[in-house]
Short mmCIF file of C-alpha atoms in Angstrom, two decimals:
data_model
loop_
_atom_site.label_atom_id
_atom_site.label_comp_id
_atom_site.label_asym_id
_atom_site.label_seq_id
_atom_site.Cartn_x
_atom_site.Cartn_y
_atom_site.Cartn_z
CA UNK A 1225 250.47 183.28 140.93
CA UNK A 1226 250.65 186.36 143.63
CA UNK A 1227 252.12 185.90 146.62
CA UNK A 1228 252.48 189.26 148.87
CA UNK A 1229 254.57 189.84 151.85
CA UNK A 1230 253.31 192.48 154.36
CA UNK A 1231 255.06 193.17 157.81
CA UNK A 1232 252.70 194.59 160.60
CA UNK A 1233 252.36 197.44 161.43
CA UNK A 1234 254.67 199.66 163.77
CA UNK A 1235 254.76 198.99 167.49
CA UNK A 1236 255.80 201.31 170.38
CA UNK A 1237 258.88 198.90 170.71
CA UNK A 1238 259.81 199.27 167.24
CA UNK A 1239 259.65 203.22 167.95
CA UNK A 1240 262.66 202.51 170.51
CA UNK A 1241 264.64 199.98 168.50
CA UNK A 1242 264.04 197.19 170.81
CA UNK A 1243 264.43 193.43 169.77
CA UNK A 1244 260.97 192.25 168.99
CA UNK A 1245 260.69 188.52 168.03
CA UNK A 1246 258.69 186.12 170.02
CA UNK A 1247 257.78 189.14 172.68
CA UNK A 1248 254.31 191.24 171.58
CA UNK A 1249 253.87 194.98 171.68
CA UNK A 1250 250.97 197.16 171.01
CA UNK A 1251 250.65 198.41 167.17
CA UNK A 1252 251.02 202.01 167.45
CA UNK A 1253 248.69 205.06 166.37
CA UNK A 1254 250.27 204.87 162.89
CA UNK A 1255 249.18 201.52 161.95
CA UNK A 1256 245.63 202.81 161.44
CA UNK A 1257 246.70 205.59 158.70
CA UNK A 1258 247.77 202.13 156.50
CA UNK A 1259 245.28 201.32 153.78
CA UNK A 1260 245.45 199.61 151.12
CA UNK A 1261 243.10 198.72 147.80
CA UNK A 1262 244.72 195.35 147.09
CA UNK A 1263 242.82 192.34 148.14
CA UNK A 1264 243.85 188.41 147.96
CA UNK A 1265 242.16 185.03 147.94
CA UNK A 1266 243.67 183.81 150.92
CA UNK A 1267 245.25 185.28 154.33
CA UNK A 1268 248.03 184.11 156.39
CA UNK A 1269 249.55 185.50 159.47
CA UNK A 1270 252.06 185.62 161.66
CA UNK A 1271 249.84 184.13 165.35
CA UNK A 1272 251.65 187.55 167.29
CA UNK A 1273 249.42 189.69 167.62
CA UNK A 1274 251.19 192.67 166.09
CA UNK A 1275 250.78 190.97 162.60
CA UNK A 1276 246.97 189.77 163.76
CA UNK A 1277 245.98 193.48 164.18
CA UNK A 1278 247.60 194.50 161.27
CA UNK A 1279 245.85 192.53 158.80
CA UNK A 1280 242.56 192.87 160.41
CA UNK A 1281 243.55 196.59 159.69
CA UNK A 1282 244.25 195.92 156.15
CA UNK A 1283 241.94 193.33 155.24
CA UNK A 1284 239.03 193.86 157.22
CA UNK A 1285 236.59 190.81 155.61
CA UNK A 1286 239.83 188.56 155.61
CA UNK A 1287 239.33 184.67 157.13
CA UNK A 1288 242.96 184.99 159.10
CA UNK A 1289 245.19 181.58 158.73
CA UNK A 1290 247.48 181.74 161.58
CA UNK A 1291 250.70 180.22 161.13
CA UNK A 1292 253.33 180.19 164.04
CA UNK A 1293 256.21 179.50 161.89
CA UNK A 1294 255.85 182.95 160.49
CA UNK A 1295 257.13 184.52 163.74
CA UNK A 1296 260.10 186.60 163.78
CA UNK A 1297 263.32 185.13 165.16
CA UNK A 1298 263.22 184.17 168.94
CA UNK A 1299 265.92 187.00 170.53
CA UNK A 1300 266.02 184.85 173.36
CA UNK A 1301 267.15 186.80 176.66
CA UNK A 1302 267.46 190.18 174.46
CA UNK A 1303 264.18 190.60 173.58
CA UNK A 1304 263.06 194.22 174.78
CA UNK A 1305 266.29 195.20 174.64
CA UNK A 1306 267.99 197.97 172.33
CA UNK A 1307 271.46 198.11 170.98
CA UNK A 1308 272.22 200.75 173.72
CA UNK A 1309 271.42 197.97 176.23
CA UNK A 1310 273.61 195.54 174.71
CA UNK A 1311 276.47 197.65 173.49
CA UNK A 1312 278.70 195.73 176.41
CA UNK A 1313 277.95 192.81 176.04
CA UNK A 1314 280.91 190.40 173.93
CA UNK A 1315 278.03 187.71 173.12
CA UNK A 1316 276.04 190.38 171.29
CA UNK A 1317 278.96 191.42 169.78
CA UNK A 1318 279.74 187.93 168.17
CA UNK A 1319 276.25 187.71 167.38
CA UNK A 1320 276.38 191.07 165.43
CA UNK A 1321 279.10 190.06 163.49
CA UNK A 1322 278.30 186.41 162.86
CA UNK A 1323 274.67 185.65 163.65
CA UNK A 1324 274.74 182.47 161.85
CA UNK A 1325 277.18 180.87 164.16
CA UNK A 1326 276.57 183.29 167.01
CA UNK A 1327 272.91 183.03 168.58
CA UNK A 1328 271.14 184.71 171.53
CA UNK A 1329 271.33 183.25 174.91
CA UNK A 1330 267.93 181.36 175.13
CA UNK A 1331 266.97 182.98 171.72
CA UNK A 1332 266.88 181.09 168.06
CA UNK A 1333 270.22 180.20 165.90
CA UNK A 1334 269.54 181.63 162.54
CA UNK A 1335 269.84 178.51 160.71
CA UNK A 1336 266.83 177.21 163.06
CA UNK A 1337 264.59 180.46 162.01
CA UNK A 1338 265.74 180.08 158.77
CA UNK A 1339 264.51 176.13 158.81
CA UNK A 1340 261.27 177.16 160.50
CA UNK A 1341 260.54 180.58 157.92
CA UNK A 1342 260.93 177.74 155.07
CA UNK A 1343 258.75 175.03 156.71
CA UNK A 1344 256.22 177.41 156.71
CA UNK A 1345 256.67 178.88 152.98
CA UNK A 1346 256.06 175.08 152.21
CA UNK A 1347 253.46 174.44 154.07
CA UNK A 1348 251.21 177.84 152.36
CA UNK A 1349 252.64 177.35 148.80
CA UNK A 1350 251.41 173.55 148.95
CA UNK A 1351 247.93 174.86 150.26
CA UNK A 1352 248.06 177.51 147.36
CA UNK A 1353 248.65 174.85 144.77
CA UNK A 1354 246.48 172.22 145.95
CA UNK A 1355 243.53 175.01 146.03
CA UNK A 1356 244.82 176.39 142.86
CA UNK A 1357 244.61 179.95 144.15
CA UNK A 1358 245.81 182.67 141.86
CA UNK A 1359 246.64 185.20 144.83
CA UNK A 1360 247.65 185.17 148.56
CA UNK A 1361 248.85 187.51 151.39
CA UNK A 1362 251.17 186.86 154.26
CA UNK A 1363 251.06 188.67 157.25
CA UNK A 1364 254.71 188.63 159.31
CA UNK A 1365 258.00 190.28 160.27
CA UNK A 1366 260.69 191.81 159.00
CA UNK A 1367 262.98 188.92 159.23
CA UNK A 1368 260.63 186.12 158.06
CA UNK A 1369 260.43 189.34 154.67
CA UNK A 1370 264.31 189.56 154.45
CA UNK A 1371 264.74 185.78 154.65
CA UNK A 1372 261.95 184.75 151.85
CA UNK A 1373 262.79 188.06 149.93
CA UNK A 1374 266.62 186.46 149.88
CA UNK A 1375 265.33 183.24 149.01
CA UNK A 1376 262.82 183.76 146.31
CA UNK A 1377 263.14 187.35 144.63
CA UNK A 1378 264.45 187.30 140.95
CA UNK A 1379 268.00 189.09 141.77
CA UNK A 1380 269.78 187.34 144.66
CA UNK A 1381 270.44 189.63 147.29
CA UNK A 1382 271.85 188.96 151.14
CA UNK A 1383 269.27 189.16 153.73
CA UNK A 1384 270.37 192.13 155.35
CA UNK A 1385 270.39 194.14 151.70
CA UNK A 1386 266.54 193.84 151.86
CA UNK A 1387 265.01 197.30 153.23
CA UNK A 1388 261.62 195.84 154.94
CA UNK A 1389 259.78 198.76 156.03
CA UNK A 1390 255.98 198.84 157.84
CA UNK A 1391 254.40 201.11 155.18
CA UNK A 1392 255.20 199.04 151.84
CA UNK A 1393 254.81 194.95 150.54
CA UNK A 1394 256.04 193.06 148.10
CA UNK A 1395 254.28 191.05 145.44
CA UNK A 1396 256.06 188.12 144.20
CA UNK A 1397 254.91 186.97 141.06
CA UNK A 1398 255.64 182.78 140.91
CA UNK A 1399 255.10 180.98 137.57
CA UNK A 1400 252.90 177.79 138.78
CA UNK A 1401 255.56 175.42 138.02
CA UNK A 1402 258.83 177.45 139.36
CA UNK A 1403 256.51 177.84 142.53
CA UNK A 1404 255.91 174.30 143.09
CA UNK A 1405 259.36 173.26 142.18
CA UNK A 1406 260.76 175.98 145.28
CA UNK A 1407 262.76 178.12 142.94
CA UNK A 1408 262.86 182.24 142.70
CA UNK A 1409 259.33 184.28 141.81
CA UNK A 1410 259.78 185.75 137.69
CA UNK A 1411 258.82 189.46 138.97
CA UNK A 1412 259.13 191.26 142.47
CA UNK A 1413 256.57 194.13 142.76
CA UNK A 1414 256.55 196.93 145.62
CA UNK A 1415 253.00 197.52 146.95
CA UNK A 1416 253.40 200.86 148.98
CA UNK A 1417 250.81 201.05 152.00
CA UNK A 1418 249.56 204.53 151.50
CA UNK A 1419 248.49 207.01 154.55
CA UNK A 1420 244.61 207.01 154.86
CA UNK A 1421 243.10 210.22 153.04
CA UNK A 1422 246.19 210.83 150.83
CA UNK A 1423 245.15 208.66 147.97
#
């Protein structure tokens, strides 16, 4: 059983290091050099439309499942900022060093994004089983990646050891059984994205 994690594509606000969770912006140029020869019997996505456009990019003949809980963490009153706008502030600071007890102001703790990113791995990996599907794609952000990747990938590593880039997925490969019972995937496979007309 195949289960691949994509994030979207770049955005102009990505470009400038801004916060980007809940907050949409506009895939940029790049996005459209993506391709990839991979294809999947199901599609879920992320409902921002970053992630939308992305896999209608990738997987043109894909029927899209939208799934909300897939959205990157809620940055709250930061969002659209960069760390050059926030350098001053003492609450960012605590957040920086502790985000798990530290949270921004009207934005998501992480242990509620980290509840919500699992609610939704359950609610796709029962569909999967229940369909018996052999392969599916999801569609999301680089945190919802980094949190799953720390979750279910064969070596445990710490969320922020995960390098989650726009131009390369992952493959997890689930035994049926291990899959259903929630524990880690047998074999993690990169699946780079590669720039249209180079192969």
């Amino acid at each position: 059983m195949v289960i691949a994690l994509f994030r979207h594509g770049i955005t102009e606000e990505n470009k400038r290091k801004a916060y980007l969770g809940w907050n949409d912006s506009l895939l940029s140029h790049e996005t459209k050099d993506l391709v990839t020869s991979k294809s999947y019997q199901r599609y879920y996505s992320s409902d921002l439309q970053r992630c939308v456009g992305t896999a209608e990019w990738l997987f043109p003949t894909a029927n899209l499942h939208l799934v909300k809980e897939l959205r990157e963490m809620n940055f709250g009153s930061w969002e659209g900022k960069t760390f050059e706008d926030l350098k001053e502030n003492s609450h960012y600071h605590h957040w920086v060093i502790d985000p798990w007890i530290h949270s921004p102001p009207g934005g998501e703790s992480f242990h509620d994004f980290s509840k919500r990113v699992d609610s939704a791995w359950v609610k796709i990996t029962e569909e999967v089983l229940i369909l018996n599907l052999k392969s599916c794609a999801v569609i999301t952000h680089g945190g919802v990646i980094r949190h799953l990747l720390s979750r279910f990938a064969p070596q445990p590593k710490e969320f922020w050891e995960w390098q989650v880039t726009h131009d390369q997925g992952y493959e997890l490969i689930f035994e049926k059984e291990s899959l259903r019972r929630g524990e880690r995937c047998i074999l993690l496979l990169e699946e780079p994205l590669t720039a249209k007309g180079n192969g």
